[in-house]
Amino acid sequence: GMTLEPMELTFRRVDAREYLEYIDSSKNADGSFSERTEEERAEITKYQNRLRWIDGQTRFLCRMLDDMYRTGTRREIDRPTTERCHRTIGKLLTMTPEDPSPKSAGIFVTGLAQRANEVLRRMELISSPTIQQLQLKSWKTDELDEDIVQVGSYQNVYHDYPRHLAFSKVALPIPTRAIYNMVLRSYSKEEGHAHVPEQAEDVTWSMIQRVMQLPSSQFASREHDEDISESSAILFPSIDNWNCVIKCWSRSKDANRSLQAFSFTQAWKEFNSRCERDQSLHYRIGSQLSEPDEATYHSVLDACLVDVERGPICESNIQRAKEVGSGVSIKVWNDLQQSNIEIDSELYYKVIQAICQTSQLPSAKSTTRSLAALARVFSKCSKDGMINPEILRLVRANMTASQFTQLTAKLKI
């Protein structure tokens, strides 16, 4: 009844079980395997055993968290402590390398981030700020702070908050900064359809909502108390947390991933603007606001770029993804122009490469939107002294000979 998403193991973009069947069917005449095949078989078997173990551990942990939520007590000898949740999520994070692409190089596991988030969601519900306040006030509702919102998190697993937890004799597992960081880093390495990065977005908004649920008294006490414990810390999303979500979108199979990544960046900026305008919001989290940085725009442009060999997008959606990515990259360029980010040659190359994905280029019509955008970016690149041979070749390949000659003559290149 936990409805956990399955974790799947692939080897060289093929389901591991199918690959093992292929290996078994390709034995030598004497029934043995080649040395390389034997190594691959051992590697796959090792990961299958690890995956079965972590699957059992996470299911057991989620069941213990469910029991605690519903009853306030534990049915098992083990306890779902914060430390145990931290260790389990850490093991999920380390099951894939830091940069799992290209997958053809070997082992890849999907579903790890979703499983880590299932643990986090239950921790959020069990340790909502409302419950913590009820523990302090001994369930006297008239003494609760008026500004507390009586829900658990943005990612609600249950429909109501558990009042009986206010009297629990067991220490409640509380999400920490490290746990949020690990869950979002897991998502930054995850590939999947649109629902996967949407879940990553929910984690960041959940962090924000939990901060909003904190009573004003806690913010006031922080101004005078420098020794703040992890359990009472204000866990607002850091710039790395925001960037993990955008990186997850850049690995998505969704053809509109570039638009979604850019939209999330705009939502981030709009939230910052609202906090700066609203005095009460600025009082709560003004000092923890962060702006998109160079890494943010690199990830958004990665979402715009469609690499047929590395990208997970289905073949039927590749051209659509290229067209959408080309249009979004122009918006990204306009956004970069209004920021204080210094644009280097690598960022210029990604913008130009993304614009050139469209089927409109090369075009003999000088009024083409993509051609005009390409000329603007290339002109600014020349003005900043960031032109390199790769950029020059890319622009030449996506213009007619006369257009390229006129543009370079105008820029005196």
XYZ file of C-alpha atoms in Angstrom:
413
model
C 0.000 0.000 0.000
C 3.014 2.331 -0.091
C 2.857 2.776 -3.903
C 6.640 3.077 -4.229
C 8.057 3.489 -7.714
C 10.257 0.578 -8.819
C 14.019 0.950 -9.155
C 15.377 -0.330 -12.460
C 18.886 -1.394 -13.423
C 20.202 -0.959 -16.970
C 23.520 -1.882 -18.559
C 24.563 -0.077 -21.747
C 21.007 1.251 -22.170
C 19.549 -2.272 -21.978
C 17.568 -3.759 -19.087
C 20.071 -5.673 -16.938
C 17.958 -8.846 -16.921
C 17.757 -8.859 -20.711
C 21.502 -8.265 -20.940
C 22.161 -11.233 -18.646
C 19.954 -13.402 -20.865
C 21.986 -12.241 -23.862
C 25.221 -13.151 -22.050
C 23.879 -16.614 -21.155
C 22.987 -17.231 -24.789
C 26.463 -16.274 -26.018
C 28.561 -18.882 -24.202
C 31.620 -20.396 -25.795
C 31.500 -23.908 -27.222
C 32.815 -25.331 -23.939
C 30.106 -23.516 -21.952
C 32.448 -20.857 -20.578
C 32.378 -17.082 -20.964
C 35.044 -14.732 -22.288
C 36.981 -12.758 -19.691
C 35.207 -9.500 -20.555
C 31.782 -11.150 -20.485
C 32.541 -12.722 -17.125
C 33.476 -9.298 -15.705
C 30.261 -7.737 -17.041
C 28.201 -10.569 -15.589
C 29.851 -10.151 -12.176
C 29.303 -6.372 -12.229
C 25.623 -6.695 -13.103
C 25.065 -9.396 -10.480
C 26.745 -7.246 -7.822
C 24.486 -4.298 -8.603
C 21.392 -6.501 -8.680
C 22.192 -7.727 -5.180
C 22.788 -4.161 -3.968
C 19.511 -3.046 -5.540
C 17.539 -5.845 -3.874
C 19.089 -4.965 -0.528
C 18.415 -1.208 -0.778
C 14.876 -1.902 -2.040
C 14.157 -3.994 1.055
C 15.749 -1.431 3.373
C 13.782 1.518 1.977
C 10.477 -0.353 2.004
C 11.028 -1.372 5.617
C 11.964 2.206 6.574
C 8.907 3.655 4.821
C 6.684 1.144 6.624
C 8.159 2.143 9.993
C 7.588 5.824 9.184
C 3.984 5.050 8.187
C 3.457 3.184 11.469
C 4.852 6.102 13.450
C 2.648 8.554 11.595
C -0.515 6.568 12.194
C 0.073 5.435 15.771
C 2.840 7.569 17.263
C 4.630 4.370 18.313
C 6.785 1.751 16.626
C 5.838 -1.860 15.967
C 9.362 -2.993 15.223
C 12.459 -3.183 17.388
C 14.227 -0.815 15.011
C 13.373 2.872 15.037
C 13.081 5.238 12.040
C 15.480 7.790 13.485
C 16.872 10.816 11.665
C 20.281 9.112 11.514
C 18.828 5.966 9.934
C 16.959 7.982 7.300
C 20.159 9.939 6.617
C 22.191 6.745 6.072
C 19.574 5.173 3.804
C 19.256 8.252 1.585
C 23.055 8.478 1.463
C 23.277 4.892 0.180
C 20.710 5.674 -2.522
C 22.732 8.710 -3.590
C 25.969 6.740 -3.973
C 24.508 3.986 -6.159
C 25.080 6.042 -9.328
C 28.250 7.965 -10.258
C 28.435 11.756 -10.025
C 27.885 12.092 -13.765
C 26.004 9.026 -15.024
C 26.093 10.021 -18.707
C 26.692 8.529 -21.142
C 24.791 5.496 -19.939
C 26.376 3.322 -22.612
C 29.557 3.302 -20.511
C 28.028 0.845 -18.044
C 25.654 0.556 -15.089
C 22.792 2.992 -14.541
C 19.993 2.836 -11.951
C 16.728 4.761 -12.232
C 14.213 5.377 -9.459
C 16.749 6.055 -6.691
C 15.777 9.719 -6.270
C 12.067 8.888 -6.115
C 12.735 6.309 -3.391
C 14.833 8.812 -1.395
C 12.012 11.333 -1.710
C 9.480 8.826 -0.370
C 11.508 8.676 2.847
C 11.799 12.468 2.967
C 8.081 13.036 2.396
C 7.208 10.866 5.362
C 9.779 12.612 7.540
C 8.225 15.954 6.605
C 4.738 14.850 7.603
C 5.853 13.340 10.888
C 7.890 16.392 11.897
C 5.730 19.246 10.620
C 6.169 22.575 12.487
C 2.604 22.208 13.760
C 3.496 18.948 15.540
C 6.636 20.486 17.043
C 4.600 23.408 18.369
C 1.995 21.061 19.803
C 4.754 19.198 21.655
C 5.895 22.468 23.208
C 2.355 23.649 24.078
C 1.056 20.260 25.283
C -1.716 20.331 22.694
C -3.315 23.570 23.868
C -4.600 24.875 20.563
C -5.398 28.331 21.947
C -1.690 28.834 22.714
C -0.474 28.000 19.188
C 1.048 30.781 17.131
C -1.580 32.272 14.849
C 0.692 32.236 11.793
C 1.251 28.449 11.814
C -0.267 26.662 8.831
C -1.540 23.297 9.993
C -0.212 21.086 7.197
C 2.880 18.934 6.899
C 4.515 19.920 3.643
C 4.039 20.906 0.024
C 4.350 17.202 -0.870
C 1.413 16.000 1.204
C 1.335 12.221 1.511
C -1.621 12.200 3.892
C -4.795 14.269 4.029
C -4.547 15.366 7.659
C -1.833 16.010 10.230
C -1.435 13.514 13.089
C -2.374 15.219 16.362
C -1.399 12.201 18.446
C 2.280 12.744 17.559
C 2.258 15.691 19.956
C 2.322 13.131 22.784
C 4.767 10.662 21.201
C 7.458 9.332 23.545
C 9.680 8.512 20.559
C 12.047 11.040 19.002
C 10.563 12.116 15.687
C 12.786 11.938 12.577
C 13.374 15.483 11.342
C 14.635 16.416 7.832
C 18.040 18.084 7.966
C 19.924 20.247 5.509
C 22.082 17.256 4.556
C 19.024 15.108 3.809
C 17.462 17.746 1.547
C 20.810 18.189 -0.224
C 21.191 14.442 -0.829
C 17.642 14.003 -2.139
C 18.021 16.891 -4.593
C 21.476 15.709 -5.683
C 19.901 12.309 -6.384
C 17.350 14.023 -8.609
C 20.125 15.910 -10.443
C 21.476 12.512 -11.590
C 18.077 11.027 -12.436
C 16.587 10.540 -15.897
C 12.891 10.082 -16.526
C 9.679 11.618 -17.784
C 8.319 14.992 -16.678
C 7.016 13.707 -13.341
C 10.597 13.117 -12.103
C 11.820 16.763 -12.248
C 8.364 17.870 -11.093
C 8.966 15.856 -7.922
C 12.325 17.631 -7.525
C 10.503 20.966 -7.830
C 8.105 19.847 -5.103
C 11.040 19.235 -2.747
C 12.235 22.856 -3.057
C 8.742 24.293 -2.653
C 8.243 22.006 0.334
C 11.350 23.470 1.980
C 9.927 26.953 1.432
C 6.504 26.036 2.798
C 8.011 24.519 5.942
C 9.882 27.767 6.525
C 6.599 29.669 6.091
C 4.985 27.465 8.745
C 7.523 28.443 11.379
C 6.256 30.891 14.014
C 7.538 34.463 13.957
C 9.026 33.940 17.405
C 11.582 31.499 15.984
C 12.847 34.093 13.492
C 13.111 36.687 16.230
C 15.072 34.337 18.495
C 17.587 33.615 15.738
C 18.683 37.240 15.698
C 19.967 36.909 19.262
C 20.928 33.220 19.431
C 23.925 32.195 17.349
C 23.878 28.585 18.548
C 21.014 27.127 16.511
C 20.615 23.354 16.426
C 20.023 21.454 13.186
C 16.487 20.531 14.233
C 15.468 24.174 14.601
C 17.466 25.532 11.681
C 15.639 27.421 8.921
C 16.157 25.137 5.945
C 15.570 27.422 2.974
C 16.680 26.159 -0.486
C 20.288 27.017 -1.280
C 21.475 27.929 -4.763
C 22.751 24.355 -5.173
C 19.264 23.034 -4.331
C 17.644 25.202 -7.018
C 20.301 24.193 -9.548
C 19.778 20.475 -8.845
C 16.165 20.801 -9.995
C 17.194 22.511 -13.245
C 19.855 19.866 -13.837
C 17.171 17.213 -13.382
C 15.109 18.924 -16.094
C 18.179 18.886 -18.385
C 18.204 15.045 -18.099
C 14.472 14.643 -18.634
C 12.903 12.662 -21.484
C 10.222 15.325 -21.889
C 10.347 17.179 -25.212
C 9.430 20.427 -23.432
C 12.194 20.101 -20.848
C 13.934 23.312 -21.963
C 10.757 25.329 -21.489
C 10.126 23.728 -18.100
C 13.698 24.399 -16.933
C 13.481 28.045 -18.012
C 10.031 28.416 -16.417
C 11.346 27.081 -13.115
C 14.195 29.604 -13.262
C 11.666 32.397 -13.788
C 9.536 31.107 -10.886
C 12.649 31.199 -8.707
C 13.323 34.837 -9.670
C 9.677 35.827 -9.226
C 9.641 34.309 -5.751
C 12.732 36.342 -4.861
C 11.052 39.513 -6.132
C 7.946 38.805 -4.084
C 10.030 38.261 -0.949
C 11.807 41.564 -1.500
C 8.488 43.410 -1.919
C 6.719 41.720 1.008
C 8.084 42.968 4.322
C 6.984 39.922 6.330
C 8.518 37.501 3.814
C 11.731 39.496 3.650
C 11.927 39.441 7.451
C 11.665 35.642 7.433
C 13.948 34.638 4.569
C 15.415 37.763 2.980
C 18.972 36.918 4.019
C 18.733 33.407 2.510
C 17.566 34.393 -0.977
C 19.858 33.382 -3.840
C 19.927 34.412 -7.486
C 20.552 32.186 -10.546
C 24.263 31.939 -11.277
C 26.398 30.795 -14.203
C 25.825 27.112 -13.369
C 22.056 27.736 -13.521
C 22.195 28.987 -17.090
C 24.572 26.218 -18.132
C 21.982 23.674 -16.940
C 19.106 25.495 -18.664
C 21.075 25.510 -21.920
C 21.884 21.814 -21.434
C 18.108 21.288 -21.315
C 17.824 23.230 -24.597
C 20.474 21.127 -26.341
C 19.419 17.784 -27.788
C 22.194 15.235 -28.154
C 20.897 12.198 -30.035
C 23.650 9.926 -28.691
C 23.514 10.984 -25.039
C 20.047 12.445 -24.644
C 17.188 10.341 -23.248
C 14.497 11.967 -25.444
C 12.478 9.562 -27.596
C 13.263 9.663 -31.312
C 9.738 10.769 -32.220
C 10.125 13.887 -30.043
C 13.684 14.846 -30.962
C 12.806 17.453 -33.598
C 10.173 19.032 -31.367
C 12.688 19.195 -28.517
C 15.187 20.899 -30.831
C 12.663 23.501 -31.988
C 11.487 24.246 -28.446
C 15.094 24.364 -27.214
C 16.069 26.787 -29.966
C 13.246 29.163 -29.037
C 13.938 28.925 -25.317
C 17.670 29.567 -25.811
C 16.798 32.983 -27.279
C 14.847 33.764 -24.102
C 17.788 32.517 -22.037
C 20.076 34.864 -23.967
C 17.788 37.833 -23.283
C 17.708 36.839 -19.620
C 21.517 36.652 -19.495
C 21.753 40.152 -20.940
C 19.770 41.519 -18.001
C 21.823 39.659 -15.386
C 25.196 40.441 -13.859
C 26.681 37.133 -15.034
C 29.872 37.326 -17.032
C 29.343 35.308 -20.226
C 32.387 33.251 -21.224
C 33.089 31.516 -24.539
C 31.608 28.215 -23.308
C 28.295 29.870 -22.455
C 28.299 31.704 -25.797
C 28.929 28.418 -27.605
C 26.004 26.710 -25.861
C 23.628 29.581 -26.685
C 24.669 29.585 -30.360
C 24.556 25.783 -30.578
C 21.045 25.721 -29.094
C 19.772 28.430 -31.478
C 21.224 26.548 -34.468
C 19.213 23.400 -33.664
C 16.151 24.763 -35.441
C 15.245 23.531 -38.913
C 14.923 27.192 -39.984
C 18.716 27.467 -40.223
C 20.433 27.988 -42.536
C 17.887 30.311 -44.116
C 18.105 32.595 -47.143
C 15.487 34.894 -45.590
C 17.137 37.588 -43.497
C 13.879 38.123 -41.562
C 13.985 34.705 -39.900
C 13.760 35.081 -36.130
C 16.418 32.463 -35.443
C 18.827 34.026 -37.944
C 18.374 37.465 -36.392
C 18.977 36.035 -32.924
C 22.077 34.190 -34.121
C 23.478 37.414 -35.605
C 22.828 39.323 -32.350
C 24.519 36.712 -30.164
C 27.488 36.402 -32.532
C 27.899 40.193 -32.671
C 27.915 40.444 -28.868
C 30.333 37.519 -28.705
C 32.685 39.371 -31.082
C 32.364 42.579 -29.072
C 33.295 40.728 -25.864
C 36.259 39.052 -27.552
C 34.934 35.542 -26.925
C 35.000 34.188 -30.487
C 36.912 30.937 -30.897
C 37.316 28.557 -33.874
C 34.429 26.322 -32.716
C 31.986 29.263 -32.533
C 33.173 30.563 -35.899
C 32.657 27.173 -37.594
C 29.214 26.759 -36.016
C 28.002 30.176 -37.192
C 29.430 29.671 -40.686
C 27.637 26.315 -41.001
C 24.252 27.871 -40.136
C 24.391 30.882 -42.464
C 24.591 31.245 -46.205
C 27.980 32.292 -47.595
C 26.774 35.820 -48.362
C 25.181 36.272 -44.903
C 28.338 35.123 -43.147
C 30.552 37.353 -45.316
C 28.378 40.426 -44.691
C 28.259 39.775 -40.922
C 32.005 39.221 -40.538
C 32.756 42.269 -42.673
C 30.461 44.368 -40.504
C 32.175 43.086 -37.350
C 35.629 43.394 -38.982
C 36.573 39.793 -38.197
